[in-house]
GROMACS .gro file of C-alpha atoms in nm:
model
  211
    1UNK     CA    1  -1.339  -0.993   0.194
    2UNK     CA    2  -1.096  -0.850  -0.058
    3UNK     CA    3  -0.783  -0.696   0.089
    4UNK     CA    4  -0.498  -0.534  -0.102
    5UNK     CA    5  -0.147  -0.656  -0.034
    6UNK     CA    6  -0.027  -0.297  -0.001
    7UNK     CA    7  -0.062  -0.037   0.271
    8UNK     CA    8  -0.218   0.309   0.244
    9UNK     CA    9   0.086   0.510   0.131
   10UNK     CA   10   0.174   0.268  -0.147
   11UNK     CA   11  -0.195   0.235  -0.228
   12UNK     CA   12  -0.239   0.611  -0.277
   13UNK     CA   13   0.073   0.632  -0.494
   14UNK     CA   14  -0.040   0.332  -0.697
   15UNK     CA   15  -0.381   0.494  -0.749
   16UNK     CA   16  -0.215   0.805  -0.894
   17UNK     CA   17   0.004   0.593  -1.122
   18UNK     CA   18  -0.300   0.393  -1.234
   19UNK     CA   19  -0.492   0.711  -1.317
   20UNK     CA   20  -0.202   0.859  -1.516
   21UNK     CA   21  -0.164   0.536  -1.709
   22UNK     CA   22  -0.536   0.541  -1.786
   23UNK     CA   23  -0.504   0.896  -1.917
   24UNK     CA   24  -0.196   0.810  -2.122
   25UNK     CA   25  -0.327   0.501  -2.296
   26UNK     CA   26  -0.308   0.349  -2.642
   27UNK     CA   27  -0.581   0.583  -2.767
   28UNK     CA   28  -0.364   0.894  -2.761
   29UNK     CA   29  -0.208   0.967  -3.101
   30UNK     CA   30   0.159   0.889  -3.159
   31UNK     CA   31   0.211   1.259  -3.233
   32UNK     CA   32   0.118   1.350  -2.874
   33UNK     CA   33   0.436   1.391  -2.662
   34UNK     CA   34   0.269   1.191  -2.381
   35UNK     CA   35   0.287   0.888  -2.609
   36UNK     CA   36   0.660   0.873  -2.531
   37UNK     CA   37   0.590   0.793  -2.165
   38UNK     CA   38   0.302   0.554  -2.228
   39UNK     CA   39   0.492   0.265  -2.067
   40UNK     CA   40   0.707   0.473  -1.833
   41UNK     CA   41   0.478   0.606  -1.559
   42UNK     CA   42   0.636   0.469  -1.244
   43UNK     CA   43   0.679   0.482  -0.867
   44UNK     CA   44   1.049   0.399  -0.899
   45UNK     CA   45   1.318   0.626  -1.039
   46UNK     CA   46   1.392   0.494  -1.390
   47UNK     CA   47   1.740   0.342  -1.416
   48UNK     CA   48   1.752   0.200  -1.769
   49UNK     CA   49   1.783   0.372  -2.103
   50UNK     CA   50   1.455   0.231  -2.231
   51UNK     CA   51   1.271   0.378  -1.932
   52UNK     CA   52   1.332   0.740  -2.035
   53UNK     CA   53   1.151   0.973  -2.091
   54UNK     CA   54   0.937   0.901  -1.788
   55UNK     CA   55   0.689   1.027  -1.533
   56UNK     CA   56   0.806   0.959  -1.178
   57UNK     CA   57   0.520   0.974  -0.926
   58UNK     CA   58   0.540   1.056  -0.555
   59UNK     CA   59   0.305   1.135  -0.270
   60UNK     CA   60   0.353   1.273   0.080
   61UNK     CA   61   0.085   1.263   0.348
   62UNK     CA   62   0.016   1.595   0.519
   63UNK     CA   63  -0.271   1.483   0.742
   64UNK     CA   64  -0.400   1.141   0.847
   65UNK     CA   65  -0.691   1.100   1.088
   66UNK     CA   66  -0.944   0.833   1.185
   67UNK     CA   67  -1.304   0.904   1.095
   68UNK     CA   68  -1.550   0.884   1.382
   69UNK     CA   69  -1.634   1.032   1.720
   70UNK     CA   70  -1.349   1.008   1.969
   71UNK     CA   71  -1.155   0.772   1.744
   72UNK     CA   72  -1.423   0.509   1.800
   73UNK     CA   73  -1.585   0.416   1.470
   74UNK     CA   74  -1.502   0.064   1.366
   75UNK     CA   75  -1.617  -0.095   1.046
   76UNK     CA   76  -1.731  -0.451   1.037
   77UNK     CA   77  -1.758  -0.657   0.722
   78UNK     CA   78  -2.007  -0.932   0.796
   79UNK     CA   79  -1.824  -1.252   0.878
   80UNK     CA   80  -1.478  -1.114   0.821
   81UNK     CA   81  -1.346  -0.895   1.101
   82UNK     CA   82  -1.318  -0.527   1.184
   83UNK     CA   83  -1.187  -0.239   0.979
   84UNK     CA   84  -1.126   0.127   1.041
   85UNK     CA   85  -1.199   0.423   0.817
   86UNK     CA   86  -0.937   0.696   0.775
   87UNK     CA   87  -0.925   1.034   0.604
   88UNK     CA   88  -0.610   1.177   0.452
   89UNK     CA   89  -0.475   1.488   0.284
   90UNK     CA   90  -0.151   1.516   0.097
   91UNK     CA   91   0.054   1.630  -0.195
   92UNK     CA   92   0.095   1.429  -0.514
   93UNK     CA   93   0.401   1.497  -0.730
   94UNK     CA   94   0.475   1.419  -1.093
   95UNK     CA   95   0.832   1.460  -1.217
   96UNK     CA   96   0.894   1.447  -1.590
   97UNK     CA   97   1.237   1.309  -1.685
   98UNK     CA   98   1.372   1.353  -2.038
   99UNK     CA   99   1.692   1.362  -2.241
  100UNK     CA  100   1.640   1.700  -2.406
  101UNK     CA  101   1.493   2.036  -2.318
  102UNK     CA  102   1.234   2.027  -2.596
  103UNK     CA  103   1.126   1.673  -2.510
  104UNK     CA  104   1.078   1.767  -2.145
  105UNK     CA  105   0.880   2.081  -2.226
  106UNK     CA  106   0.653   1.910  -2.479
  107UNK     CA  107   0.570   1.627  -2.239
  108UNK     CA  108   0.508   1.884  -1.963
  109UNK     CA  109   0.278   2.084  -2.191
  110UNK     CA  110   0.077   1.772  -2.271
  111UNK     CA  111   0.056   1.676  -1.904
  112UNK     CA  112  -0.070   2.026  -1.814
  113UNK     CA  113  -0.327   2.003  -2.093
  114UNK     CA  114  -0.447   1.663  -1.966
  115UNK     CA  115  -0.470   1.788  -1.607
  116UNK     CA  116  -0.642   2.115  -1.692
  117UNK     CA  117  -0.879   2.029  -1.974
  118UNK     CA  118  -0.941   1.655  -2.004
  119UNK     CA  119  -1.251   1.667  -1.781
  120UNK     CA  120  -1.420   1.881  -2.046
  121UNK     CA  121  -1.367   1.622  -2.319
  122UNK     CA  122  -1.539   1.289  -2.266
  123UNK     CA  123  -1.294   1.106  -2.493
  124UNK     CA  124  -0.996   1.233  -2.291
  125UNK     CA  125  -1.137   1.208  -1.938
  126UNK     CA  126  -0.983   0.872  -1.844
  127UNK     CA  127  -0.733   1.032  -1.604
  128UNK     CA  128  -0.996   1.193  -1.379
  129UNK     CA  129  -1.236   0.901  -1.406
  130UNK     CA  130  -0.967   0.654  -1.303
  131UNK     CA  131  -0.845   0.874  -1.017
  132UNK     CA  132  -1.193   0.895  -0.868
  133UNK     CA  133  -1.297   0.531  -0.912
  134UNK     CA  134  -1.016   0.344  -0.739
  135UNK     CA  135  -1.138   0.032  -0.555
  136UNK     CA  136  -0.930   0.081  -0.238
  137UNK     CA  137  -0.884   0.458  -0.214
  138UNK     CA  138  -1.153   0.726  -0.236
  139UNK     CA  139  -0.980   1.030  -0.386
  140UNK     CA  140  -1.084   1.387  -0.458
  141UNK     CA  141  -0.858   1.662  -0.590
  142UNK     CA  142  -0.812   2.033  -0.625
  143UNK     CA  143  -0.861   2.033  -1.001
  144UNK     CA  144  -0.811   2.405  -1.033
  145UNK     CA  145  -0.455   2.412  -0.905
  146UNK     CA  146  -0.143   2.249  -1.046
  147UNK     CA  147   0.172   2.380  -0.877
  148UNK     CA  148   0.499   2.385  -1.073
  149UNK     CA  149   0.792   2.307  -0.843
  150UNK     CA  150   1.074   2.376  -1.085
  151UNK     CA  151   1.280   2.261  -1.380
  152UNK     CA  152   1.630   2.116  -1.358
  153UNK     CA  153   1.896   2.021  -1.610
  154UNK     CA  154   2.266   1.960  -1.633
  155UNK     CA  155   2.523   1.700  -1.523
  156UNK     CA  156   2.349   1.655  -1.190
  157UNK     CA  157   2.046   1.524  -1.378
  158UNK     CA  158   2.246   1.276  -1.587
  159UNK     CA  159   2.062   0.946  -1.645
  160UNK     CA  160   2.198   0.652  -1.441
  161UNK     CA  161   2.345   0.465  -1.738
  162UNK     CA  162   2.569   0.749  -1.868
  163UNK     CA  163   2.705   1.039  -1.662
  164UNK     CA  164   2.810   1.219  -1.980
  165UNK     CA  165   2.452   1.273  -2.095
  166UNK     CA  166   2.254   1.573  -1.973
  167UNK     CA  167   1.920   1.502  -1.811
  168UNK     CA  168   1.621   1.732  -1.790
  169UNK     CA  169   1.336   1.735  -1.539
  170UNK     CA  170   1.019   1.930  -1.469
  171UNK     CA  171   0.809   1.874  -1.155
  172UNK     CA  172   0.448   1.949  -1.067
  173UNK     CA  173   0.235   1.885  -0.763
  174UNK     CA  174  -0.134   1.890  -0.676
  175UNK     CA  175  -0.330   1.842  -0.355
  176UNK     CA  176  -0.549   1.539  -0.302
  177UNK     CA  177  -0.766   1.421  -0.017
  178UNK     CA  178  -0.970   1.112   0.044
  179UNK     CA  179  -1.053   0.810   0.253
  180UNK     CA  180  -0.950   0.449   0.288
  181UNK     CA  181  -1.037   0.153   0.509
  182UNK     CA  182  -0.769  -0.062   0.669
  183UNK     CA  183  -0.783  -0.392   0.848
  184UNK     CA  184  -0.735  -0.360   1.223
  185UNK     CA  185  -0.562  -0.697   1.222
  186UNK     CA  186  -0.322  -0.659   0.928
  187UNK     CA  187  -0.326  -0.289   0.832
  188UNK     CA  188  -0.400  -0.386   0.471
  189UNK     CA  189  -0.637  -0.180   0.258
  190UNK     CA  190  -0.991  -0.308   0.219
  191UNK     CA  191  -1.203  -0.278  -0.095
  192UNK     CA  192  -1.434   0.011  -0.008
  193UNK     CA  193  -1.739  -0.139  -0.180
  194UNK     CA  194  -1.727  -0.433   0.063
  195UNK     CA  195  -1.716  -0.230   0.383
  196UNK     CA  196  -2.032  -0.192   0.591
  197UNK     CA  197  -2.040   0.104   0.828
  198UNK     CA  198  -2.253   0.019   1.130
  199UNK     CA  199  -2.214   0.251   1.431
  200UNK     CA  200  -2.438   0.048   1.666
  201UNK     CA  201  -2.412  -0.114   2.005
  202UNK     CA  202  -2.174  -0.407   2.020
  203UNK     CA  203  -2.445  -0.641   2.151
  204UNK     CA  204  -2.630  -0.623   1.820
  205UNK     CA  205  -2.497  -0.912   1.607
  206UNK     CA  206  -2.353  -0.867   1.258
  207UNK     CA  207  -2.377  -0.488   1.267
  208UNK     CA  208  -2.030  -0.379   1.369
  209UNK     CA  209  -1.932  -0.207   1.688
  210UNK     CA  210  -1.955   0.135   1.848
  211UNK     CA  211  -1.711   0.134   2.136
   0.00000   0.00000   0.00000
């Protein structure tokens, strides 16, 4: 049985980062502003000069619930213990960090274009494909809605290495929902393709439990 070393919150954030990196890959032309963040899509706030401009990714869970009647559905992977299936809803955030107003706006424009239109172009659809084919997290999104949460600039946005430089940010969020399976013993995420859902009586061997 393949388990991830990370828990659900980090797993969801990592899935979003992975999808953004897939959408901003080596195939995009150098003239595209997203090319500037090709190596700087991150879960951590960028602290070094070479890490800007960047996309800083966050996620907050709004709802988390077990799937099953009366909190009773357990998943059993043959020969390897019990697992539980969960559903979640939450808000993903992408904050663009740059060192000039025009750089920030051009990266934001390209991100909006990728979010809004890439699904209509097979050659540019890596972002959505990667988001929906994660091995540990089943994710679906509200594709029709990207919510701007505001731009910021000024001394308060100065990059960590030099307080005399102005920083610029632009933030967006979108709703996602999905499912994941976690080990009852360790809490670790389980590869969804290896989970067998068997809501049967516990006296039937190798078929999971319905308690």
